[in-house]
Coordinates of C-alpha atoms and ligand atoms in Angstrom, one line a residue:
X1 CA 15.6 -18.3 4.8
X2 CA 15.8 -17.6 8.4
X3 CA 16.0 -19.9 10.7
X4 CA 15.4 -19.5 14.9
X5 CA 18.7 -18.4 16.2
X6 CA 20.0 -19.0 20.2
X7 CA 18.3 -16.7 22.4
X8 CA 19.0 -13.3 22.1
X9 CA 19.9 -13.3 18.8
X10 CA 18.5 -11.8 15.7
X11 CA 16.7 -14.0 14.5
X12 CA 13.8 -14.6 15.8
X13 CA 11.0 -12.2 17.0
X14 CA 11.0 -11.2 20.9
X15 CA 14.9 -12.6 20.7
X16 CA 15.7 -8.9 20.6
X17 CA 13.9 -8.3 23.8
X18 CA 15.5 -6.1 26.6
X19 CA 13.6 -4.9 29.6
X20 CA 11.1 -2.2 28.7
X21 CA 12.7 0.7 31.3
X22 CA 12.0 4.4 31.4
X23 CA 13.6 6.6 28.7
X24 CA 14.8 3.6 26.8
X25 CA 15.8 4.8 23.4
X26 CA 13.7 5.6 20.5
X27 CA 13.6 2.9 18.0
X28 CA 14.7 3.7 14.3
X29 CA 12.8 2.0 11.8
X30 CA 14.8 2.5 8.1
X31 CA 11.4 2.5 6.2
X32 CA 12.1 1.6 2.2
X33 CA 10.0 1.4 -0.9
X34 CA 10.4 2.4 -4.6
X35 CA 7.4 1.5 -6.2
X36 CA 3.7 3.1 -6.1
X37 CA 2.0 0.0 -4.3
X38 CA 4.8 -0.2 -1.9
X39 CA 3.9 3.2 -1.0
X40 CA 0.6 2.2 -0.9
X41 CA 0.6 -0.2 1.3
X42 CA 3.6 1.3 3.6
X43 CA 2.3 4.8 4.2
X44 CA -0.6 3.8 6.9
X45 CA 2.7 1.5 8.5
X46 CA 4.6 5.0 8.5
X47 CA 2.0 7.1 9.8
X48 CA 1.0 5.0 12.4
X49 CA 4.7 4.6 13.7
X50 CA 5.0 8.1 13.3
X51 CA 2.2 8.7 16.2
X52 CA 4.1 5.9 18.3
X53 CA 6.5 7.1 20.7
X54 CA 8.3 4.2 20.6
X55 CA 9.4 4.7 17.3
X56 CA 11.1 7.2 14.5
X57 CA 10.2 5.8 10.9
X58 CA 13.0 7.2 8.4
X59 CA 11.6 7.2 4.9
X60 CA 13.8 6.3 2.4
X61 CA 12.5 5.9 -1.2
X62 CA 14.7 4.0 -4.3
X63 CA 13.2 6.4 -6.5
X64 CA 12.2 3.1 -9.2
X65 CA 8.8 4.4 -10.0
X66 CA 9.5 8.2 -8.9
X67 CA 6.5 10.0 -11.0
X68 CA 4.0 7.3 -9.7
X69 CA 4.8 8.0 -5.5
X70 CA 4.5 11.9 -5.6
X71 CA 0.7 12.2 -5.7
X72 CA 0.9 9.2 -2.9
X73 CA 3.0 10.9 -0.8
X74 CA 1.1 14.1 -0.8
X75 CA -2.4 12.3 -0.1
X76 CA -1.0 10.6 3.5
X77 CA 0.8 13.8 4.1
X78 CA 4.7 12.3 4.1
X79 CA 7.9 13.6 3.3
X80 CA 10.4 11.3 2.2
X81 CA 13.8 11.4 4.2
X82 CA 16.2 10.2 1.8
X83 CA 15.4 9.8 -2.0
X84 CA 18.2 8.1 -3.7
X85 CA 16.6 9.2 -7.3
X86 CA 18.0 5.4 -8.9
X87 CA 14.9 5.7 -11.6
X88 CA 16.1 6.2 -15.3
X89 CA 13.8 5.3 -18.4
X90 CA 15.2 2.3 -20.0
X91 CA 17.0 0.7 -16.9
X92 CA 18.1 -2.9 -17.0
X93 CA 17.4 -5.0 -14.0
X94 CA 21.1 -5.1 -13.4
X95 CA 21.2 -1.5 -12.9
X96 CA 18.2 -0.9 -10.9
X97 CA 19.6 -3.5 -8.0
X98 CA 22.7 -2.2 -8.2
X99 CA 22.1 1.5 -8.4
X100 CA 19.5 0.9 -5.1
X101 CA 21.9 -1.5 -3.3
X102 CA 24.9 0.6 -3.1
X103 CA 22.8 3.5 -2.0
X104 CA 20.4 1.5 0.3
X105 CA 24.0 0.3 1.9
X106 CA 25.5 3.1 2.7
X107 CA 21.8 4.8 4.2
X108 CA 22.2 1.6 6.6
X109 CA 26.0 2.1 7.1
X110 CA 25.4 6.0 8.1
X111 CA 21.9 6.0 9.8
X112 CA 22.5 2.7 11.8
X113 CA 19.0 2.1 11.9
X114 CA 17.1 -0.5 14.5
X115 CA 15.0 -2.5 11.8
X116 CA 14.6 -1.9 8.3
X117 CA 11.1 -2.4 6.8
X118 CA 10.4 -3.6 3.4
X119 CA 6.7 -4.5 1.3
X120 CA 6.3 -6.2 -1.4
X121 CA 8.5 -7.7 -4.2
X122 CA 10.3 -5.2 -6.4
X123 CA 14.0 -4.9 -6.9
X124 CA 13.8 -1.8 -3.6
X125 CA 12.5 -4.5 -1.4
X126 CA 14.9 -7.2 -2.4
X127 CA 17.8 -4.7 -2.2
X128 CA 16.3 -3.5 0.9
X129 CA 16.7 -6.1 2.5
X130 CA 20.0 -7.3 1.6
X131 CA 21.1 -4.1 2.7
X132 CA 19.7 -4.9 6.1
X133 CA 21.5 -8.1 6.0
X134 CA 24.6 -7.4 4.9
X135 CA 24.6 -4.8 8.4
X136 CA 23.2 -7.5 10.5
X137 CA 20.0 -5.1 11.2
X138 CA 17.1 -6.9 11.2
X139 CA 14.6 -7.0 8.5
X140 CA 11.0 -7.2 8.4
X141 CA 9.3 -7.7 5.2
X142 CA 5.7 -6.5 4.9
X143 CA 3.6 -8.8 2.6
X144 CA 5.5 -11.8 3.1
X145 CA 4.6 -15.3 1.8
X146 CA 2.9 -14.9 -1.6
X147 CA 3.9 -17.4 -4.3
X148 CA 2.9 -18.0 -7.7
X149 CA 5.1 -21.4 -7.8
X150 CA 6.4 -19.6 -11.0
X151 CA 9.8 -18.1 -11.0
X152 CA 9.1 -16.2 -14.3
X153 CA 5.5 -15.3 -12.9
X154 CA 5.4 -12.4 -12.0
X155 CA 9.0 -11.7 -13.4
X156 CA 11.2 -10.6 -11.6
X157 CA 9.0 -10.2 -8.7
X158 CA 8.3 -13.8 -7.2
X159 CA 12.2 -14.2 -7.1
X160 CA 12.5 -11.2 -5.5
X161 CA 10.1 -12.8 -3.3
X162 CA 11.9 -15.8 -2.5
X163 CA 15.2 -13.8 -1.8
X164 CA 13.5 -11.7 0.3
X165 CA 12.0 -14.7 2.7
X166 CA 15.8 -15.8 3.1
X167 CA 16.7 -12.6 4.3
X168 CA 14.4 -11.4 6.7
X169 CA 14.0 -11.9 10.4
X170 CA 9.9 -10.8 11.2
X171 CA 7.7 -12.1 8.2
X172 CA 4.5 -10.0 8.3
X173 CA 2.2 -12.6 6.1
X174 CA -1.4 -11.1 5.1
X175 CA -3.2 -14.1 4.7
X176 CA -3.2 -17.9 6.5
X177 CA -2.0 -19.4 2.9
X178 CA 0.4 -16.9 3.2
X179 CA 1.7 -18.3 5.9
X180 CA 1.7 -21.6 5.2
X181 CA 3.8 -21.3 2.3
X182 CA 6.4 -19.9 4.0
X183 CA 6.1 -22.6 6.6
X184 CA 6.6 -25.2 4.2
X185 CA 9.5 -23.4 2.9
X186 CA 11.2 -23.9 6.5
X187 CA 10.4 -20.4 8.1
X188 CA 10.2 -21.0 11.6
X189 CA 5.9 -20.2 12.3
X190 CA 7.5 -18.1 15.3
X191 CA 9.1 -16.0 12.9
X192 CA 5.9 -15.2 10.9
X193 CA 2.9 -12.9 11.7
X194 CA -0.7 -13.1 10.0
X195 CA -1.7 -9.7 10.0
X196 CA -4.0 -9.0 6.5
X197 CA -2.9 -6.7 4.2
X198 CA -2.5 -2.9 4.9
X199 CA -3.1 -2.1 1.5
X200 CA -7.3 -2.7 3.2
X201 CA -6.3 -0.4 6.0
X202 CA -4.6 2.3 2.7
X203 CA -8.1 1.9 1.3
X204 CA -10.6 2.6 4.3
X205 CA -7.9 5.7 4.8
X206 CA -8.4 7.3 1.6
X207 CA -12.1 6.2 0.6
X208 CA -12.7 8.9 3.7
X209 CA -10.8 11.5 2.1
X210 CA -12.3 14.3 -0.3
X211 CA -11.7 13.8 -3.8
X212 CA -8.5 16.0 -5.1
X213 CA -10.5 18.4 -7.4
X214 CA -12.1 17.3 -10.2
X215 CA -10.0 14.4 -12.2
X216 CA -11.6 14.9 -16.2
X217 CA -12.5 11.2 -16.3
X218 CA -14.0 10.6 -13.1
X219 CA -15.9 14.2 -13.5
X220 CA -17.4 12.8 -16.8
X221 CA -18.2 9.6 -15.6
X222 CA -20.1 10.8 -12.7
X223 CA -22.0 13.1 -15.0
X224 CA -23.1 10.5 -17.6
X225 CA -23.7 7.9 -15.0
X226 CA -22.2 5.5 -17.7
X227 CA -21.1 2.0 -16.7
X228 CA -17.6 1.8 -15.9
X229 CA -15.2 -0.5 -16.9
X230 CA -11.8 0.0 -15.4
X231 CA -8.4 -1.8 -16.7
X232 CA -4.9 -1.4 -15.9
X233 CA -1.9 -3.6 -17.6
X234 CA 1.9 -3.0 -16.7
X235 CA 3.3 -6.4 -16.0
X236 CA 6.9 -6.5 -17.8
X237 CA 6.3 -10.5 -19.1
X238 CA 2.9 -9.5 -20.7
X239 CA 4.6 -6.1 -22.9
X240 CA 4.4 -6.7 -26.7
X241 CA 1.8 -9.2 -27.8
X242 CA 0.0 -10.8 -24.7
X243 CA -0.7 -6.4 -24.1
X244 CA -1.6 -6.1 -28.1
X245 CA -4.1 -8.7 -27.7
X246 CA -6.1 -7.4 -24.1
X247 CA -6.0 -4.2 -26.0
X248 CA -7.8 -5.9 -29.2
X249 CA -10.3 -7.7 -26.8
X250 CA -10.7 -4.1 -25.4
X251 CA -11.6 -2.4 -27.9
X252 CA -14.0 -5.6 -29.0
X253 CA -15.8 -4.9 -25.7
X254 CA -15.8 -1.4 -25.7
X255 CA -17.7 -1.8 -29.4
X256 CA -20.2 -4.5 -28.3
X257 CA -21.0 -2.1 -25.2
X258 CA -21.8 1.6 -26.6
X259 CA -23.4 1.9 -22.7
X260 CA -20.0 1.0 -21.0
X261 CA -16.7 3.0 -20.8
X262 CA -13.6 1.3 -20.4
X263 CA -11.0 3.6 -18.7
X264 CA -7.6 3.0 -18.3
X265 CA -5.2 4.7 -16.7
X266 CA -2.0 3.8 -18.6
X267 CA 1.2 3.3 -17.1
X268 CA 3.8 5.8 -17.8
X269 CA 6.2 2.9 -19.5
X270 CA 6.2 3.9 -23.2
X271 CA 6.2 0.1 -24.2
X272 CA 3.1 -0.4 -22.7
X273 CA 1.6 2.4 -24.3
X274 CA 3.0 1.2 -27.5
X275 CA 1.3 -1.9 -27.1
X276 CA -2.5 -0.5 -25.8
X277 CA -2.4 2.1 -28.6
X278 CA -3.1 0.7 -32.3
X279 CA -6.1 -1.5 -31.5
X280 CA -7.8 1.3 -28.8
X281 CA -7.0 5.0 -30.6
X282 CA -10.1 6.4 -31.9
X283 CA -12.8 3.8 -30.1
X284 CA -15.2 6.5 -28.7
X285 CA -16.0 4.8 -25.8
X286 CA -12.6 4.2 -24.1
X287 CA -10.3 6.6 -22.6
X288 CA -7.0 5.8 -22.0
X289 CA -5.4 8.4 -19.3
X290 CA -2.3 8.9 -17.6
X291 CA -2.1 7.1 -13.7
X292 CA -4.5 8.9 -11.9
X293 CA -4.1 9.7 -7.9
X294 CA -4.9 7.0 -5.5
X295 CA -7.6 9.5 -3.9
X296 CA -9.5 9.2 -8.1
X297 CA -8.6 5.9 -8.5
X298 CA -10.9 4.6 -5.6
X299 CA -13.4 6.2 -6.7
X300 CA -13.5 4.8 -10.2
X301 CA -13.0 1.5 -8.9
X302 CA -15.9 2.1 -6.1
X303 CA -18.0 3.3 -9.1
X304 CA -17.0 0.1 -11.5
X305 CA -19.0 -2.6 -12.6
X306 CA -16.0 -4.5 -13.8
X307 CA -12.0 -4.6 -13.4
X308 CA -9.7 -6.0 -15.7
X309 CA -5.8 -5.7 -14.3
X310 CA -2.4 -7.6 -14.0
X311 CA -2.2 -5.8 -11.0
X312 CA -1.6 -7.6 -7.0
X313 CA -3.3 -4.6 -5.5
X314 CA -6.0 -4.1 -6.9
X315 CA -6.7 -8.0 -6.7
X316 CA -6.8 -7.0 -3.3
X317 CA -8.9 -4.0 -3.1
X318 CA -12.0 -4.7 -5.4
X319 CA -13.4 -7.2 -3.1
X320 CA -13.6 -4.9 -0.3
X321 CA -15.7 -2.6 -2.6
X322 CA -17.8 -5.5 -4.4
X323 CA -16.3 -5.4 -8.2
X324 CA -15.6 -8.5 -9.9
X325 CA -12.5 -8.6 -11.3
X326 CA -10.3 -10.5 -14.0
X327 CA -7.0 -11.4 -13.9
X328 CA -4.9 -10.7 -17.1
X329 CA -2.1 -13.2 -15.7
X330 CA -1.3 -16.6 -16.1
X331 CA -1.3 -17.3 -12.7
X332 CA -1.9 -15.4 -9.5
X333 CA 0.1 -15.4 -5.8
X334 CA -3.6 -14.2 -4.8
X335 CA -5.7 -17.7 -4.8
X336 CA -7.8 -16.4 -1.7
X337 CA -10.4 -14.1 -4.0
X338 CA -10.6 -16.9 -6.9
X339 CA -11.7 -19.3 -3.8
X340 CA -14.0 -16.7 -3.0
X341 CA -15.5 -16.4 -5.9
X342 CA -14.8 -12.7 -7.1
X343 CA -11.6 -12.7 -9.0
X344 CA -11.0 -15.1 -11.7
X345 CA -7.9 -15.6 -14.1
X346 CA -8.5 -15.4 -17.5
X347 CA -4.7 -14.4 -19.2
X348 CA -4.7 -12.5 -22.1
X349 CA -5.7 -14.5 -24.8
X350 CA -8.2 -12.2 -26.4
X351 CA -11.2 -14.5 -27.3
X352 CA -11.4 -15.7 -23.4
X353 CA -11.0 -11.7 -22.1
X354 CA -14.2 -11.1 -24.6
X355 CA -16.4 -14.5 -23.4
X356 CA -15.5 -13.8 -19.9
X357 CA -16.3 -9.6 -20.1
X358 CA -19.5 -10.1 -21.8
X359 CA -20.7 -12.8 -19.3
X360 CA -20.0 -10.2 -16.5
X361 CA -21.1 -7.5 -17.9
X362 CA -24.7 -9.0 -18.4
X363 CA -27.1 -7.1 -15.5
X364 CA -28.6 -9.6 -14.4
X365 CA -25.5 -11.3 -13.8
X366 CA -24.2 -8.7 -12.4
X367 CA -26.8 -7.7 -10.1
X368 CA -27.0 -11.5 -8.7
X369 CA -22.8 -11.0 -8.1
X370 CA -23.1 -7.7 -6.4
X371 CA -25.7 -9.5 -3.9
X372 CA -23.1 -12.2 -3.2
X373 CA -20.2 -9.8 -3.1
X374 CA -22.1 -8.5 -0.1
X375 CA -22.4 -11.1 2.2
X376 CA -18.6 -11.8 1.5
X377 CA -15.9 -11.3 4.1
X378 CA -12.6 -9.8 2.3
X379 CA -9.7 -12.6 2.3
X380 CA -7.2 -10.0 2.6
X381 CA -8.1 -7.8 5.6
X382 CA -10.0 -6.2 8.4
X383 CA -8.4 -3.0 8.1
X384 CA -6.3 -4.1 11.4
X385 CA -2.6 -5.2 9.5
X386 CA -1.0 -1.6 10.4
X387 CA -1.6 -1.9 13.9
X388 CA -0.7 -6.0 14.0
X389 CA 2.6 -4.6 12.4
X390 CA 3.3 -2.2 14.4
X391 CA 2.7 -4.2 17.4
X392 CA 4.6 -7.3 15.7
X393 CA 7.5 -5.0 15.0
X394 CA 7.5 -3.7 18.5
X395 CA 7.8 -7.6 20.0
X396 CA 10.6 -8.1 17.5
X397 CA 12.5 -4.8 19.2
X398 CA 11.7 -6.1 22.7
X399 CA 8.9 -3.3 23.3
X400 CA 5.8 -4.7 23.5
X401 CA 3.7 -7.9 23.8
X402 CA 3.0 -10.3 20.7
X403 CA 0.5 -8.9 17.9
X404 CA -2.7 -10.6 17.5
X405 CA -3.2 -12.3 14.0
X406 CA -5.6 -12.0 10.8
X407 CA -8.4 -14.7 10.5
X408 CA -10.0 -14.3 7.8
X409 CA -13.0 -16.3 7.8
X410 CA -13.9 -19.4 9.7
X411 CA -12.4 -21.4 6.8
X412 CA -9.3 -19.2 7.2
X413 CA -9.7 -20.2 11.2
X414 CA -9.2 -23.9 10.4
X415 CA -7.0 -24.1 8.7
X416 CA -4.4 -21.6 10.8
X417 CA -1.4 -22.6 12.2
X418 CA -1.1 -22.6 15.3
X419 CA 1.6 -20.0 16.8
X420 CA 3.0 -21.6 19.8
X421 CA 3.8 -24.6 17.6
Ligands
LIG501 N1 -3.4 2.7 -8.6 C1 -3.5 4.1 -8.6 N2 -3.7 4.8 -9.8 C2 -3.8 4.2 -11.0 C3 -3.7 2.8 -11.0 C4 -3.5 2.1 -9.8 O1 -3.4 4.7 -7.5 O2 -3.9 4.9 -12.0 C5 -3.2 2.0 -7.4 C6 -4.2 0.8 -7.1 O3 -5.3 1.2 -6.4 C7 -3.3 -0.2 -6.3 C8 -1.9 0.1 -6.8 O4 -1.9 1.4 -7.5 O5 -3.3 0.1 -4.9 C9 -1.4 -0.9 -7.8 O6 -0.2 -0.6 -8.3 P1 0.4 -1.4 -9.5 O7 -0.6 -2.0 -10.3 O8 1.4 -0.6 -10.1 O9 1.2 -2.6 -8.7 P2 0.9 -4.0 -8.2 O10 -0.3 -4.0 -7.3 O11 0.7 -4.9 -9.4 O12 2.1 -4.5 -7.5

């Protein structure tokens, strides 16, 4: 992990610091991600350095998840720089991180960049970052501090995590438990930035947007008017039979609820299409489509009455649009919306998906949980992390004054560690 080096070393943010002067050079900041939510959540970071003069974002993209970042790309108008094109069906581990390392390493090598930026926890960030590492450029790693406590939970991603903490300079944490975790792991608080997530600042950007011609399930929803149930699975440690069985308790739900329809837009991985398909083919009232844009998927989740995912985004973005969701983890790095009351873990064991469904999906229930979502402040961000990380990066680089932090709420407030100590 990184610890506070002598002054003027990298090491610690502002230790980078030379005077501001006229016609200092533009900073290069070696942008990476491979994944959709990485894009997600990096693209307002990109266009928002982009419009600062005092830096030149490079966008370099693994490739890991190439089919899922085109449509993402398009909707915040970027054009990747470098695309090392690493993604092959079938890939073991092994061969993602070495296929991104030893092109991430020589992008570093030639380009030379100032920073390098990484988000998240997939194999790109961790191989992003060693990258910057092994070419003494600093690295700042967007999303920093979330834990499950579980190093096979969410496999491989909360050791990808931990690696990442040990080899980055400027930790960018979204929430205050965020950054206490990494403070009890020895980061230096100096070292660590609360700034929310920008996956909220992604979301205000796009809900603004026009919807991309008319998606088929979105258009039919609208017209029916049905009650929507949205559900997405991918998580690699819940393929084969934890998947088979939220797929049963799917299709229980779907049957118990003519009214409701259950959409889910699968993910492209033919293993977890493998698993969804037995117990949901031919159940009239589910529809299971291929990944729909970021643009549609907002505004099925905005028009949901219930989410059922695996996914760390969207743990994120439903309480900022008042749908209740439930986990189909174990465990979740995302404690803040359980605390609050609108996310709660239920696995996938398919009796407990079933109990837990029907409870929500009672209206009068439901109704009494939208009127609490309302008065609820979301625990993961004002729609201010881009510019707290821009202007956190910029103190790292010498070029501007310290970023303000996230506060959540005035039990966040509390319980925040104080910066200066
Ligand atoms: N998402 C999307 N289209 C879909 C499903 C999800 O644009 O069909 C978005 C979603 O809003 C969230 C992100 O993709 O921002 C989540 O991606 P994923 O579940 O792959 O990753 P995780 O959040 O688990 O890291």
């Amino acid at each position: 992990m990184s610890q506070p080096g002598p002054p003027g070393t990298p090491g610690t943010p502002g230790a980078l610091a030379q005077p501001n002067q006229p016609g200092q050079r533009v900073r290069r900041a070696l942008v990476v991600f491979g994944t959709r939510p990485e894009a997600i959540k990096l693209a307002p970071v990109i266009l928002a350095m982009r419009s600062d003069p005092r830096f030149q974002p490079v966008v370099v993209t693994t490739g890991q998840h190439s089919e899922l970042l085109a449509p993402i790309l398009e909707i915040f108008a970027i054009a990747v720089d470098h695309d090392l094109g690493i993604g092959r069906h079938g890939q073991t581990l092994a061969g993602i991180t070495c296929a991104a390392l030893n092109g991430l390493d020589d992008l570093v090598a030639r380009l030379r960049p100032d920073v390098v930026v990484v988000q998240g926890d997939t194999t790109s960030t961790f191989t992003g970052a060693l990258a910057g590492f092994y070419h003494r450029v600093p690295v700042v790693h967007v999303e920093a501090g979330l834990r499950t406590g579980n190093k096979y939970s969410p496999f491989p991603e909360e050791v990808n995590r931990r690696l990442t903490t040990a080899l980055t300079t400027l930790h960018l944490a979204p929430t205050t438990g965020n950054v206490a975790n990494l403070v009890a792991e020895g980061v230096p608080r100096n070292a660590v930035v609360c700034t929310g997530n920008t996956v909220i600042d992604a979301l205000r950007h796009v809900v603004a947007l026009p919807l991309p011609g008319p998606t088929p399930v979105v258009a039919e929803v609208e017209a029916s008017g049905a009650r929507v149930v949205l559900v997405t699975v991918h998580r690699r440690e819940s393929w084969g039979e934890p998947l088979s069985a939220v797929a049963r308790a799917l299709a229980r739900l779907a049957r118990a609820h003519p009214e409701v329809v259950v959409v889910v837009p699968a993910h492209p991985n033919p293993r977890v299409r493998a698993s969804l398909s037995p117990a949901l083919d031919g159940v009239p009232n589910v529809r299971v489509v291929e990944p729909l844009d970021y643009r549609s998927f907002v505004a099925l989740l905005a028009r949901a009455v219930l989410v059922l995912t695996d996914s760390g985004g969207i743990q994120e973005e439903a309480p900022s649009l008042g749908v209740p969701v439930l986990v189909l983890r174990e465990v979740t790095e995302r404690p803040e919306a359980v605390a609050a009351g609108t996310v709660e873990v239920v696995g996938t064991d398919e009796e407990r998906i079933v109990e837990r469904a029907t409870d929500l999906l009672d209206p009068e229930k439901q109704w009494s949980r939208s009127d609490k979502f309302r008065r609820l402040v979301n625990p993961y961000g004002d729609g201010l992390a881009v510019p707290r990380t821009v202007a956190a990066i910029a103190h790292l680089l010498g070029d501007g004054p310290p970023a303000d932090e996230f506060l959540a709420s005035r039990a966040d407030r509390s319980t925040a560690v104080d910066r200066s100590a």
